[in-house]
Each structure stands twice: as C-alpha cells, then as structure tokens.
PDB file of C-alpha atoms in Angstrom:
ATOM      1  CA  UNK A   1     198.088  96.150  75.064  1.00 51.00           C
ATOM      2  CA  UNK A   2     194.339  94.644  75.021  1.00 54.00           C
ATOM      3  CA  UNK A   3     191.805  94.664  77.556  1.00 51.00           C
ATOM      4  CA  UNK A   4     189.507  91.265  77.456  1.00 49.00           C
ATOM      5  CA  UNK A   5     186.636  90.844  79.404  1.00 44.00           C
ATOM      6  CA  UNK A   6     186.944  86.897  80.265  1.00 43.00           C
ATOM      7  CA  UNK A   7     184.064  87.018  82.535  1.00 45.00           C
ATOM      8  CA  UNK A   8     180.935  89.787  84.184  1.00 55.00           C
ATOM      9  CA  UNK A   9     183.778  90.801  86.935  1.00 78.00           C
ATOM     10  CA  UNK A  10     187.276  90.539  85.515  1.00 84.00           C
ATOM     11  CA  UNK A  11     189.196  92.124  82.434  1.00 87.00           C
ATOM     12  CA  UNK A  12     192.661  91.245  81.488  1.00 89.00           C
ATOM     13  CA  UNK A  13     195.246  93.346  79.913  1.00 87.00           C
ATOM     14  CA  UNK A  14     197.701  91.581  77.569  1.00 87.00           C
ATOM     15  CA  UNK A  15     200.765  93.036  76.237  1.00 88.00           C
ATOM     16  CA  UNK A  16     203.057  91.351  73.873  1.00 87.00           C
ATOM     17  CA  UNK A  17     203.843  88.780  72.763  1.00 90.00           C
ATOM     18  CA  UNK A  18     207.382  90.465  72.303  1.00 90.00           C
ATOM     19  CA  UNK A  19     210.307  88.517  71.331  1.00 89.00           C
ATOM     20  CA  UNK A  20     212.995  88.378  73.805  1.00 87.00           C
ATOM     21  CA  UNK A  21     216.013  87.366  71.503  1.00 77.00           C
ATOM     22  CA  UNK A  22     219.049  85.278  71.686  1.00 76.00           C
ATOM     23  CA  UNK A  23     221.686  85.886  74.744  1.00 79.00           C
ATOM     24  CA  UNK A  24     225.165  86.216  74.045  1.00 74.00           C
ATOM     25  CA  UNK A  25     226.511  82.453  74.373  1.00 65.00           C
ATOM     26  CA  UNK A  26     224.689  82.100  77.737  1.00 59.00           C
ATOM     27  CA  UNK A  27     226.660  84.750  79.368  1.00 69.00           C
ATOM     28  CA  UNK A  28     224.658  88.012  78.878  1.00 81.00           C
ATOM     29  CA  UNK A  29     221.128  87.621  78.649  1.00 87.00           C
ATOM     30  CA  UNK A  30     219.014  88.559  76.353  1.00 88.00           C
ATOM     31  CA  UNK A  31     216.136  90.612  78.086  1.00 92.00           C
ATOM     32  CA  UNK A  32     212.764  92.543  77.729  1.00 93.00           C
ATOM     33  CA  UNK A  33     210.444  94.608  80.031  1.00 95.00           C
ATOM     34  CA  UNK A  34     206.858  94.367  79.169  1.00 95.00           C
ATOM     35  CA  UNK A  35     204.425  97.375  81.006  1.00 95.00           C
ATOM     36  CA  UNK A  36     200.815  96.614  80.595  1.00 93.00           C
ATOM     37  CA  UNK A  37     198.080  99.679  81.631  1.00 93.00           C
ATOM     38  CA  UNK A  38     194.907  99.831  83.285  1.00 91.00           C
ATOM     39  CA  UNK A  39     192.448 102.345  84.395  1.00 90.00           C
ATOM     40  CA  UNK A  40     193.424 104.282  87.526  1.00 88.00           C
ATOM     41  CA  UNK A  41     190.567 102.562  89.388  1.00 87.00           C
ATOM     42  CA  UNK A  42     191.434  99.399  88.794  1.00 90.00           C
ATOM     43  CA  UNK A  43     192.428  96.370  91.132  1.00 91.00           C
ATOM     44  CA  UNK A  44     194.535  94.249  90.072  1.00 93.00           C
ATOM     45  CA  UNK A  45     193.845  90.189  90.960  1.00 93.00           C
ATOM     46  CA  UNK A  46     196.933  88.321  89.112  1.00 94.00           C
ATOM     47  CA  UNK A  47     199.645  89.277  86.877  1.00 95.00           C
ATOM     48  CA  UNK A  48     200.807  86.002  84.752  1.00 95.00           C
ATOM     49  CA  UNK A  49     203.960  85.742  82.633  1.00 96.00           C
ATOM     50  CA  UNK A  50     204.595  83.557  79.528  1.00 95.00           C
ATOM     51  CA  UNK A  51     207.305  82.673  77.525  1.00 93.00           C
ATOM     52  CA  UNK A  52     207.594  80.126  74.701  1.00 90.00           C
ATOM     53  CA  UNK A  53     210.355  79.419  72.399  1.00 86.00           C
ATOM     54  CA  UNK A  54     210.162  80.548  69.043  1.00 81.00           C
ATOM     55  CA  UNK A  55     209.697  78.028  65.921  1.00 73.00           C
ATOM     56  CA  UNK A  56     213.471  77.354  65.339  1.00 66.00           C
ATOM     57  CA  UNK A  57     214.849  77.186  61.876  1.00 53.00           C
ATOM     58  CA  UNK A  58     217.771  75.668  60.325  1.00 48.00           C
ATOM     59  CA  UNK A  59     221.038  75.597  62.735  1.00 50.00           C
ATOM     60  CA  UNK A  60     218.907  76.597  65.859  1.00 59.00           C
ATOM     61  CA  UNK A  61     218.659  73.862  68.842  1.00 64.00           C
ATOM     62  CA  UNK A  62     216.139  73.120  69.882  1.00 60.00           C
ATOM     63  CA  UNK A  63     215.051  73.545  73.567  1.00 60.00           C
ATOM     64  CA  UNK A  64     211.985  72.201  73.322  1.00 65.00           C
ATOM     65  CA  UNK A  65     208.194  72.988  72.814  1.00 72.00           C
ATOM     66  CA  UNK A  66     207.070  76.352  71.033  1.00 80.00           C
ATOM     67  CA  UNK A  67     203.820  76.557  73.412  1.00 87.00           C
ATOM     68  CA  UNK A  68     203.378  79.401  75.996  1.00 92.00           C
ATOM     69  CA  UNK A  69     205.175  78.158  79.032  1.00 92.00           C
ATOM     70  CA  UNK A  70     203.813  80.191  82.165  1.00 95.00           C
ATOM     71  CA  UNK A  71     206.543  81.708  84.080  1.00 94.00           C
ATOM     72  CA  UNK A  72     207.079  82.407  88.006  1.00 94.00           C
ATOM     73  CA  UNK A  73     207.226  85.795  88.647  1.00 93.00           C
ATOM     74  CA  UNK A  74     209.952  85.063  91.283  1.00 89.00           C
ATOM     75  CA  UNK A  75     212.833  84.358  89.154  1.00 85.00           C
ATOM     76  CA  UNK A  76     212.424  80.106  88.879  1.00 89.00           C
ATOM     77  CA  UNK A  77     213.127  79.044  85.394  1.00 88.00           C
ATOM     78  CA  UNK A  78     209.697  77.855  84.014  1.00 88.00           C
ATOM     79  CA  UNK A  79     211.862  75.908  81.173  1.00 84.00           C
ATOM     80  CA  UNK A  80     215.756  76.135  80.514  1.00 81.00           C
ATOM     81  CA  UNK A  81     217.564  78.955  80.463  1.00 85.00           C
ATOM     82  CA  UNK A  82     214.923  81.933  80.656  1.00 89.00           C
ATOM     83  CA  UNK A  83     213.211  83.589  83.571  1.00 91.00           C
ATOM     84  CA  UNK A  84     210.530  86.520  84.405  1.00 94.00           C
ATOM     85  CA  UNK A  85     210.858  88.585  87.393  1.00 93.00           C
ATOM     86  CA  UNK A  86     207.957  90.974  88.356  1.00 90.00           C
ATOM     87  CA  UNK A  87     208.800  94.698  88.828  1.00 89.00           C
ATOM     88  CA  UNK A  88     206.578  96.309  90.170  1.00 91.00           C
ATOM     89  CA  UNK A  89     202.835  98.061  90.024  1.00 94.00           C
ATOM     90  CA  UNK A  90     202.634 101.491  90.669  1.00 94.00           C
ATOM     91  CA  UNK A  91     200.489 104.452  89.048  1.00 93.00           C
ATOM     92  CA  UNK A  92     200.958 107.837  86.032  1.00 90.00           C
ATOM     93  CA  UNK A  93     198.762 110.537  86.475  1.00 88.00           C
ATOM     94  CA  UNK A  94     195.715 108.641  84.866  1.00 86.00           C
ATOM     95  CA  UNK A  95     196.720 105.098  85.226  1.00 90.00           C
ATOM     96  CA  UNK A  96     198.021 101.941  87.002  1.00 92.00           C
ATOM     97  CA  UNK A  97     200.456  99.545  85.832  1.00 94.00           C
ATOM     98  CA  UNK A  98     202.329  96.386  85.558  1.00 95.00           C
ATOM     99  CA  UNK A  99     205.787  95.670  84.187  1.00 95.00           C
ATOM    100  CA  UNK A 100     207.711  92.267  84.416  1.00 95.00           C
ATOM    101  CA  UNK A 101     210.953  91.967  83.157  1.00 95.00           C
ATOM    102  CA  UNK A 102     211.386  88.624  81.206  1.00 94.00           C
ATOM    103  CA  UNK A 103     214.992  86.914  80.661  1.00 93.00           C
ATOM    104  CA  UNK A 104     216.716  84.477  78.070  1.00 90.00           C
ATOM    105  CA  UNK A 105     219.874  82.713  78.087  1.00 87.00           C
ATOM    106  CA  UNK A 106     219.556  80.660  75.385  1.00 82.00           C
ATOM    107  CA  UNK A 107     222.228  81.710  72.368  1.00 78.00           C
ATOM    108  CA  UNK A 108     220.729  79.488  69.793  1.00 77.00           C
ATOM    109  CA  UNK A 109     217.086  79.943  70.608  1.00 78.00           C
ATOM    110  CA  UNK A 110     215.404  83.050  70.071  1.00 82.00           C
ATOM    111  CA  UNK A 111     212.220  83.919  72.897  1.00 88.00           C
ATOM    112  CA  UNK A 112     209.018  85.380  73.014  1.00 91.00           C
ATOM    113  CA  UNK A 113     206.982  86.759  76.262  1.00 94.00           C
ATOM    114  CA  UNK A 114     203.546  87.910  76.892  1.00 95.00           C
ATOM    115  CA  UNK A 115     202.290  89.374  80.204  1.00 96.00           C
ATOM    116  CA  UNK A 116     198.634  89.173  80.968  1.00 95.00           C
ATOM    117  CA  UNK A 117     197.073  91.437  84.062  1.00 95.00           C
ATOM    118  CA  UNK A 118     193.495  90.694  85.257  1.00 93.00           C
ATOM    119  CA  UNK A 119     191.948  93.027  87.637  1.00 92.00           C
ATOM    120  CA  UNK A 120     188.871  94.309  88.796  1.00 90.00           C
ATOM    121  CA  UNK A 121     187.113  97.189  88.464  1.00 85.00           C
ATOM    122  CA  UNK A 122     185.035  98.997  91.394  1.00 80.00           C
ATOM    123  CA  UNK A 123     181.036  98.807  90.942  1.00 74.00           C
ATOM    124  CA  UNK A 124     179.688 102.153  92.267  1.00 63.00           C
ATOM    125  CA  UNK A 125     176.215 104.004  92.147  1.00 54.00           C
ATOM    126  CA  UNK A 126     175.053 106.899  92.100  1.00 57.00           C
ATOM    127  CA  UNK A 127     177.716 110.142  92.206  1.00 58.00           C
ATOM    128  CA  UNK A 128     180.597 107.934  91.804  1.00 58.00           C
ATOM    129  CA  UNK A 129     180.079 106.173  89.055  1.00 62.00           C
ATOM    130  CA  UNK A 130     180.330 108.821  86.815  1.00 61.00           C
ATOM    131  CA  UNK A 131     183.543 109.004  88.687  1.00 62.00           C
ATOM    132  CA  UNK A 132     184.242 105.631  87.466  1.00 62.00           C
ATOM    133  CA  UNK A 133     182.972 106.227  84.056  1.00 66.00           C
ATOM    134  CA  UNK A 134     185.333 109.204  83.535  1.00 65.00           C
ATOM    135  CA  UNK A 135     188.639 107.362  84.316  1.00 64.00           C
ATOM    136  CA  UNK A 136     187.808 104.577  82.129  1.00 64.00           C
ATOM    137  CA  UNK A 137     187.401 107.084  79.201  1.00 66.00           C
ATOM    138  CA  UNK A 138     190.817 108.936  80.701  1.00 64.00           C
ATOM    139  CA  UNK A 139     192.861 105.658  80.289  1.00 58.00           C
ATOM    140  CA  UNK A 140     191.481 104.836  77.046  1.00 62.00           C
ATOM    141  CA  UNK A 141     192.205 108.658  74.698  1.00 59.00           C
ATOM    142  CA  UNK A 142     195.328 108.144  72.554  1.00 58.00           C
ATOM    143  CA  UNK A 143     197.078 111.466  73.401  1.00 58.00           C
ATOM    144  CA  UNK A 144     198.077 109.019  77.079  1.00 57.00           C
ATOM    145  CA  UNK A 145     199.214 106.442  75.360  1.00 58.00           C
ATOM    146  CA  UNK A 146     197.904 103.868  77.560  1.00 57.00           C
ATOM    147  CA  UNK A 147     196.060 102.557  74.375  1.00 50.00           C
ATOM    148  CA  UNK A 148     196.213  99.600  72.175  1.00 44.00           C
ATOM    149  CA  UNK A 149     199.240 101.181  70.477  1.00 40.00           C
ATOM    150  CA  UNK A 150     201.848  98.851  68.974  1.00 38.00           C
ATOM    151  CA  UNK A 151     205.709  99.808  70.074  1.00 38.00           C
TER     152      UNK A 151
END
C-alpha cells in the first residue's frame, strides 16, 4: 500500500499491482482481493480498479494490450474475460478500508490488478487537530500493519 498526495486536498492509497493468474480453462476463475488502508479519519472520494494483461510469452494468446485497463466496480468486463467487483468499506480499530475483489477467466493469459483509493482528510483547528494528528500517526506504526508492508 502507498499513500500519494496528487494534489493540496486529496491522497490516494494504491495497493498492488498483484497478479491475478490464469483461470482454469475459463471455467473457474482465477481471483484476488486487494484491501487498501487509510487513516480512521479519512473520507473516501473514489475507489478505482485496474487490470492489465500481463506481457505474454511463448504459447500464451494474446488478449490484447498490456496497459492498465480501468475496471467497473459493478461487475462489467472492462476487457475480455476479467472483472472487479467492489466489496465493501468498513473500519479496524484504527483504520478504514477498501477491498475489491478482481476476477480472470482467461486460461492462457495471466492478470494483474491494482486498486487505487483517494480520499480526503478532515482540516480541523485548534483541539482537534491534534486529534487528527494522532490518528494519522496511529495508521501509519508497523505493529498495525496498515503500513507500506509488502504481502
């Protein structure tokens, strides 16, 4: 997971990219779940999901383009034979997150997908922002594991 600042108001949290793998003949699908973490405090504005095909080798099809393809979060296929479907936001003890689960179909293609959050965070004075400032160190200590820790 990262946390980006792409602008004075909004972060985004990335996790992945994680490759999705190869389904079983395009019967069982191959499938991920990707949970990215924010501070409790946080508001989330979008969630986007990507997927891409990876760079196929020798006696792989190809499917077309290895570029991120973004992905509805409602189950539409955003290119053949793969899928995201968002489930769910809800909070831990010290933080909020986001997980999307992310599908492939595709037997001769392996998949990657990345999840990107953006959200807000609330501008306070005075009492509460050391409120604020306390959470944001909360979310970030290592021992939580809401931390840019690889899986």
């Amino acid at each position: 997971m990262n946390s980006e600042t792409f602008d004075d108001d909004v972060q985004t949290s990335i996790e992945g990219p994680r490759q999705i793998g190869k389904a079983n003949h395009h019967t069982t699908a191959a499938s991920i779940t990707l949970t990215t973490y924010l501070p409790l405090v946080a508001s989330v504005k979008w969630v986007r999901a990507y997927i891409r095909n990876l760079p196929w080798g020798q006696g792989q099809c190809t499917l077309g383009s290895a570029e991120w393809v973004q992905a509805p979060l409602d189950g539409r296929e955003p290119m053949g034979w793969c899928r995201a479907e968002g489930r769910g936001q809800g909070t831990t003890e010290h933080a909020r997150w986001v997980s999307v689960e992310f599908f492939s179909w595709s037997h001769c293609n392996s998949r990657e997908a990345k999840l990107e959050v953006g959200y807000y965070m609330p501008k306070y004075h005075g009492e509460h922002s050391e409120v604020i400032e306390i959470a944001e160190i909360l979310w970030q200590e290592p021992s939580l594991g809401y931390t840019n820790t690889p899986t």
